[in-house]
Amino acid sequence: MQYGDQAWVLHRRWLLRCHRCCQSVGGPVTFQFDIETAAVPNGEGHWKAHLTDRWNIGDNPNGGYLVAAALQPVRQLCSHPDPISVTAHFLRPGMGDADADLTASLLRTGRSVTTARASLSQGGRVRLEVLAAFGDLDRGSGHGHVVTEAMPDIPLPEDCVDRSRLEQGVEMHIKSRVNTRVHPDYATATALKKAETIGWVRFADGREPDTLSAVLFADAFPPPIFGLLGRIGWVPTIELTVHVRQRPAPGWVCGRFVTEDLHDGRMIESGTLWDSKASLFARSRQLAMLLPDAEGK
């Protein structure tokens, strides 16, 4: 066993032991998202991670989870704490319950923005390429003008429909990690006949939202095209961009996702996230494919 491999095994054991001990003795909580996106150095510019299948939708890990894992080495390299712009290209599906090799490098470090590149590989094949800009969202620019979008009207989370109760067509392992509630008017395709999803999301273990979790939550809701056409197949992401505007307040996150452009099996989805104080804190846009399911529907 090489030194890097040995260090990675020891690191994983330490993370799991820390998680169990904190839960048993009531100490500081180590959350699932942080444990399951953790990366350990494995030589200059290289890291290792283990991707669990608990974030899977069907046979593959959620795309936002993969992006968050790929960003962890960048967070270790740069002095700016917050991802403010993240663009990820998905070359092929990731694999749950499997190790991953990560690379990261800084392209430029400035006073207000650090730009970096990262990749995630499994089985000797690159799965994901990321270009990201990091900043410090606690550091104000001095500009006082604000233009924003109001949070949509939505019932309280307890009055919305748990995503696990919706027809999915695949096993939703991710439900053990995030709690997603859908506005009852948007829970079925027959309700409004709109390619739109509105709902709430939060971590199942009580972890509060932050700027890194924005990349996960931007990809954690049912595809809005299902609201128009029903569950008609698989919707793999080609490219996902997330812009984080400010740090979110604790509590539930509200999301609204809309598809207004579907052509030749490819669609564009636009999303917005608001925190529990109804402050807009992130926007997303993704290009995805609409593929038939196994029955050809």
Coordinates of C-alpha atoms in Angstrom, one line a residue:
M1 CA 0.0 0.0 0.0
Q2 CA 1.4 3.4 -1.0
Y3 CA 1.7 6.2 1.6
G4 CA -1.1 8.2 -0.1
D5 CA -3.5 5.2 0.0
Q6 CA -2.6 4.4 3.6
A7 CA -3.2 8.0 4.6
W8 CA -6.6 8.0 2.8
V9 CA -7.7 4.8 4.6
L10 CA -6.7 6.3 8.0
H11 CA -8.5 9.6 7.2
R12 CA -11.7 7.8 6.3
R13 CA -11.6 5.7 9.5
W14 CA -11.0 8.9 11.5
L15 CA -14.0 10.7 9.9
L16 CA -16.3 7.8 10.6
R17 CA -15.1 7.4 14.1
C18 CA -15.5 11.1 14.7
H19 CA -19.0 11.0 13.4
R20 CA -20.0 8.1 15.6
C21 CA -18.4 9.5 18.7
C22 CA -19.9 12.9 18.4
Q23 CA -23.4 11.3 18.0
S24 CA -22.9 9.0 21.0
V25 CA -21.5 11.5 23.5
G26 CA -23.4 14.6 22.5
G27 CA -20.3 16.4 21.2
P28 CA -20.1 18.7 18.2
V29 CA -22.0 17.2 15.4
T30 CA -20.2 16.1 12.2
F31 CA -22.7 16.2 9.4
Q32 CA -23.2 13.6 6.6
F33 CA -22.7 16.1 3.8
D34 CA -19.3 17.1 5.2
I35 CA -18.2 13.5 5.9
E36 CA -19.3 12.2 2.5
T37 CA -17.7 15.0 0.5
A38 CA -14.5 15.0 2.4
A39 CA -11.2 14.9 0.4
V40 CA -7.7 14.0 1.7
P41 CA -4.5 15.1 -0.1
N42 CA -2.8 12.4 -2.2
G43 CA 0.2 14.2 -3.6
E44 CA 0.6 17.7 -5.0
G45 CA -2.6 18.8 -6.8
H46 CA -4.3 15.4 -6.1
W47 CA -6.9 14.3 -3.5
K48 CA -8.9 11.1 -2.8
A49 CA -12.5 10.9 -1.7
H50 CA -15.1 8.2 -1.2
L51 CA -18.5 8.7 -2.7
T52 CA -21.3 7.0 -0.9
D53 CA -24.4 5.7 -2.6
R54 CA -26.6 7.4 -0.1
W55 CA -26.9 10.4 -2.4
N56 CA -27.9 8.3 -5.4
I57 CA -31.0 8.8 -7.5
G58 CA -31.4 5.4 -9.0
D59 CA -27.9 3.9 -9.8
N60 CA -26.0 7.2 -9.9
P61 CA -25.0 9.9 -7.4
N62 CA -26.8 13.2 -7.6
G63 CA -25.0 15.7 -9.7
G64 CA -24.9 18.4 -7.1
Y65 CA -23.3 16.0 -4.6
L66 CA -20.6 15.3 -7.2
V67 CA -19.9 19.0 -7.7
A68 CA -19.7 19.6 -3.9
A69 CA -17.2 16.8 -3.6
A70 CA -15.1 18.2 -6.5
L71 CA -15.1 21.6 -4.8
Q72 CA -13.6 20.4 -1.5
P73 CA -10.0 20.4 -2.7
V74 CA -10.5 24.0 -4.0
R75 CA -11.7 25.1 -0.6
Q76 CA -8.5 23.7 0.9
L77 CA -6.3 25.6 -1.6
C78 CA -7.9 29.0 -1.6
S79 CA -8.2 31.7 1.1
H80 CA -11.7 32.8 -0.1
P81 CA -14.4 30.7 1.7
D82 CA -17.4 31.0 -0.6
P83 CA -18.1 29.5 -4.0
I84 CA -19.7 32.4 -5.9
S85 CA -19.7 31.0 -9.4
V86 CA -19.5 27.3 -10.2
T87 CA -19.8 25.7 -13.7
A88 CA -19.7 21.9 -13.9
H89 CA -19.6 19.8 -17.1
F90 CA -20.7 16.2 -16.6
L91 CA -18.7 13.9 -18.9
R92 CA -20.2 10.6 -17.7
P93 CA -22.2 9.4 -14.7
G94 CA -20.5 9.1 -11.3
M95 CA -20.5 5.9 -9.2
G96 CA -21.8 5.6 -5.7
D97 CA -20.1 3.6 -3.0
A98 CA -16.8 4.0 -4.8
D99 CA -13.5 5.9 -4.4
A100 CA -12.8 9.0 -6.5
D101 CA -9.6 10.8 -7.6
L102 CA -9.8 14.5 -7.5
T103 CA -7.5 17.2 -8.9
A104 CA -7.6 20.9 -8.3
S105 CA -5.4 23.9 -9.2
L106 CA -5.7 27.7 -8.7
L107 CA -5.8 29.7 -12.0
R108 CA -5.6 33.1 -10.4
T109 CA -5.8 34.5 -6.9
G110 CA -6.9 38.1 -6.5
R111 CA -8.0 40.3 -3.6
S112 CA -11.7 39.6 -4.0
V113 CA -11.9 36.5 -6.2
T114 CA -9.9 33.2 -6.6
T115 CA -10.5 31.2 -9.8
A116 CA -9.8 27.5 -9.8
R117 CA -10.3 24.3 -11.8
A118 CA -11.2 20.9 -10.5
S119 CA -12.0 17.4 -11.8
L120 CA -13.4 14.2 -10.4
S121 CA -12.4 10.8 -11.8
Q122 CA -13.5 7.2 -11.0
G123 CA -12.4 4.0 -12.5
G124 CA -9.7 5.8 -14.4
R125 CA -12.2 8.0 -16.3
V126 CA -13.0 11.7 -15.8
R127 CA -16.6 12.1 -14.6
L128 CA -16.8 15.8 -13.9
E129 CA -14.9 19.0 -14.8
V130 CA -15.5 22.2 -12.8
L131 CA -14.5 25.8 -13.2
A132 CA -15.2 27.9 -10.1
A133 CA -14.7 31.4 -8.6
F134 CA -14.5 31.8 -4.8
G135 CA -15.0 35.0 -2.8
D136 CA -15.9 36.2 0.6
L137 CA -19.6 37.0 0.8
D138 CA -19.2 38.6 4.2
R139 CA -17.0 41.3 2.7
G140 CA -19.3 44.1 1.3
S141 CA -18.5 46.1 -1.8
G142 CA -20.0 49.3 -0.5
H143 CA -22.7 49.4 -3.2
G144 CA -26.2 50.1 -1.7
H145 CA -28.5 49.3 -4.6
V146 CA -30.3 46.0 -4.5
V147 CA -32.3 44.3 -7.3
T148 CA -33.9 40.9 -6.4
E149 CA -36.8 38.6 -6.9
A150 CA -39.4 37.9 -4.3
M151 CA -39.9 34.4 -3.0
P152 CA -43.0 32.7 -4.4
D153 CA -46.1 32.1 -2.2
I154 CA -45.8 28.6 -0.8
P155 CA -47.4 26.7 2.1
L156 CA -45.3 25.8 5.1
P157 CA -43.0 22.8 4.7
E158 CA -45.3 20.6 6.8
D159 CA -48.2 21.4 4.4
C160 CA -46.2 20.4 1.3
V161 CA -45.8 16.9 -0.2
D162 CA -42.8 14.9 0.8
R163 CA -40.9 14.0 -2.4
S164 CA -40.7 10.4 -1.2
R165 CA -44.4 10.2 -1.7
L166 CA -44.3 11.2 -5.4
E167 CA -44.0 8.7 -8.3
Q168 CA -40.2 8.6 -9.0
G169 CA -39.7 5.5 -11.1
V170 CA -36.3 4.9 -9.4
E171 CA -35.0 4.3 -5.9
M172 CA -34.5 7.7 -4.2
H173 CA -31.5 6.9 -1.9
I174 CA -31.0 10.7 -1.5
K175 CA -34.1 10.9 0.6
S176 CA -31.9 9.7 3.5
R177 CA -29.7 12.8 3.1
V178 CA -32.1 15.6 2.1
N179 CA -35.7 16.3 3.0
T180 CA -37.5 17.7 0.0
R181 CA -41.1 19.0 0.1
V182 CA -43.0 19.9 -3.0
H183 CA -45.8 22.6 -3.2
P184 CA -49.0 20.5 -3.5
D185 CA -50.1 22.4 -6.6
Y186 CA -46.9 21.2 -8.4
A187 CA -46.8 17.7 -7.0
T188 CA -48.4 16.0 -10.1
A189 CA -48.3 16.6 -13.8
T190 CA -52.1 17.0 -13.9
A191 CA -52.3 19.8 -11.4
L192 CA -51.1 23.0 -13.3
K193 CA -49.6 21.6 -16.5
K194 CA -46.6 23.8 -16.1
A195 CA -42.9 22.9 -16.4
E196 CA -42.3 24.3 -12.9
T197 CA -41.3 23.0 -9.5
I198 CA -41.7 24.9 -6.2
G199 CA -40.8 23.5 -2.9
W200 CA -38.6 23.3 0.2
V201 CA -35.4 21.5 1.0
R202 CA -33.1 21.0 3.9
F203 CA -30.5 18.4 5.1
A204 CA -32.1 15.4 6.9
D205 CA -29.6 15.5 9.7
G206 CA -30.1 19.1 10.7
R207 CA -27.1 20.6 9.0
E208 CA -27.8 24.3 8.2
P209 CA -27.5 25.6 4.6
D210 CA -24.3 27.4 3.5
T211 CA -22.8 28.5 0.3
L212 CA -21.4 25.1 -0.6
S213 CA -24.7 23.4 -0.2
A214 CA -26.2 25.8 -2.8
V215 CA -24.7 23.6 -5.5
L216 CA -26.4 20.6 -4.0
F217 CA -29.8 22.2 -3.5
A218 CA -29.8 23.6 -7.0
D219 CA -29.9 20.0 -8.2
A220 CA -32.0 18.4 -5.5
F221 CA -35.6 19.1 -6.7
P222 CA -37.7 17.0 -9.1
P223 CA -37.1 18.1 -12.7
P224 CA -39.7 20.8 -13.6
I225 CA -40.4 19.2 -16.9
F226 CA -42.1 16.4 -15.0
G227 CA -44.7 18.9 -13.9
L228 CA -45.7 19.3 -17.6
L229 CA -45.1 15.8 -19.1
G230 CA -45.2 13.5 -16.1
R231 CA -42.3 11.2 -15.2
I232 CA -41.3 10.3 -18.7
G233 CA -37.7 9.3 -18.3
W234 CA -34.2 10.1 -17.1
V235 CA -33.0 13.7 -17.1
P236 CA -29.1 13.7 -16.9
T237 CA -27.4 17.0 -16.6
I238 CA -24.9 18.1 -19.3
E239 CA -23.8 21.3 -17.7
L240 CA -24.8 23.1 -14.4
T241 CA -24.0 26.6 -13.4
V242 CA -24.7 28.0 -9.9
H243 CA -24.2 31.6 -8.8
V244 CA -24.2 32.2 -5.1
R245 CA -25.3 35.7 -4.1
Q246 CA -25.1 35.7 -0.3
R247 CA -24.8 33.4 2.7
P248 CA -28.2 31.9 3.6
A249 CA -29.9 32.1 6.9
P250 CA -30.4 28.9 8.9
G251 CA -33.5 26.8 8.2
W252 CA -35.5 25.5 5.3
V253 CA -34.5 26.6 1.7
C254 CA -37.2 27.4 -0.8
G255 CA -36.6 26.6 -4.5
R256 CA -38.3 27.5 -7.7
F257 CA -37.2 25.7 -10.9
V258 CA -38.6 26.4 -14.4
T259 CA -38.1 24.9 -17.9
E260 CA -39.2 27.2 -20.7
D261 CA -37.0 25.7 -23.4
L262 CA -37.2 22.1 -24.6
H263 CA -36.0 21.2 -28.1
D264 CA -34.8 18.0 -29.7
G265 CA -34.5 16.2 -26.3
R266 CA -32.4 18.9 -24.7
M267 CA -33.8 21.4 -22.2
I268 CA -32.7 24.4 -20.1
E269 CA -33.7 24.7 -16.5
S270 CA -33.5 27.9 -14.5
G271 CA -33.6 27.8 -10.7
T272 CA -33.7 30.2 -7.8
L273 CA -33.1 29.5 -4.1
W274 CA -34.3 31.6 -1.1
D275 CA -33.4 31.2 2.5
S276 CA -35.7 31.0 5.5
K277 CA -35.8 34.8 5.7
A278 CA -37.1 34.9 2.0
S279 CA -33.7 36.3 0.8
L280 CA -32.6 35.2 -2.6
F281 CA -29.2 33.6 -2.1
A282 CA -28.5 31.5 -5.3
R283 CA -29.4 31.1 -8.9
S284 CA -28.8 28.2 -11.2
R285 CA -29.1 27.2 -14.8
Q286 CA -28.5 23.8 -16.3
L287 CA -28.6 22.1 -19.7
A288 CA -30.0 18.6 -19.5
M289 CA -31.1 15.7 -21.8
L290 CA -34.5 14.1 -21.6
L291 CA -34.0 10.4 -22.1
P292 CA -36.7 7.7 -22.2
D293 CA -36.9 5.3 -19.3
A294 CA -36.2 1.5 -19.6
E295 CA -39.7 0.9 -20.9
G296 CA -39.1 3.5 -23.7
K297 CA -41.8 5.8 -22.4

